[in-house]
Amino acid sequence: MKANRFSTLAKGLVLASLIIYSCKKTDLGTNDSADAFGIVPSINATQEITTSQRLMDCSSDCINPAGPFVERSAMCSSSWGGPNSDFHTKTVTYVAYNTATDLVVKVTYVKSGKNTNASDLVSATVNGVVRSVPTLASGATAEFTFPLPTGWKKCDVLSIGIHQEGQNSPINMNCWYSLFEICAARCATTFEGDAISCGTEREAIYTLTAESDMSYIKMQGGLTNFTGANADIEFLEGGENLTYSQSTPGGSSNRIIKIQGSMSACERVRIRIRWNSTNTGGVITGSWSVKDANGVEIAPSVAGLTCE
């Protein structure tokens, strides 16, 4: 009878000392290992991407310099203690992403059960470079920044090691991150004018770029002290879906030019206008504007042009 009681007690003590690891990842083709008696698991994990509804691919997708970035994350928990109030759990979570210059790794440590105000060592290692916080409080997040290698390119793989030490056996996670290249800079909407000649034979060039598709734009402005036949209007660049017209209001010496139609995103339109005038020097054009279908300016107006 005493022998049976001792055997039952011994089994209870063994069960009470178990350490249970639970690690979450979404990487396919890798395995978790966890030893219930305290051998620290090594997790080769890449994780779920949190910035998109679909899985991002470093070979075909890119990131904007200001974000959002492609985040990958993983979590590992360790539990120990008995079934009563002495049960403990600690959880380490990390999120990693790259910017144009750095790999950013954020590590969060949470201790639950007893001693929830614990502060322990947390570190991140990327390609052999170690960053650490010796006393990261439970519930806090440490952010580590690692400069990207010189000459890095898309899909280069960086190894990531996460280590937590304190409150029973350590937690280690061994993962990796494939870098995403920076998207080519997109254009901005700009509208500019340049006076080329201000004598009796005058010339001006207007340049417009739209950052997005425009189903309709109207560029309009005047030519001062206009004389002679129609102004000579020529598209030097772009403008395949634009047309122009010109008119002179009754009794006015100004010639009104209108350019209307559609433009594609980042299309650059350069328009050269030549005309005759009885004057020389001074302001050779009126104010020019460019508006959308609702009559709203898509770029600041260009004031009257003069030759320097």
Coordinates of C-alpha atoms in Angstrom, one line a residue, residues 62-65 181-188 209 211 266:
C62 CA 7.2 45.9 -53.8
I63 CA 6.7 48.3 -50.9
N64 CA 6.3 52.0 -50.8
P65 CA 9.1 54.0 -49.0
E181 CA 12.2 45.9 -52.9
I182 CA 11.1 49.5 -52.9
C183 CA 8.5 50.4 -55.6
A184 CA 9.7 52.8 -58.3
A185 CA 8.9 56.4 -57.4
R186 CA 5.6 57.4 -58.9
C187 CA 5.1 60.8 -60.4
A188 CA 3.4 63.8 -58.9
T209 CA 2.0 65.8 -65.5
E211 CA -0.2 61.5 -61.0
C266 CA 2.2 59.9 -65.1

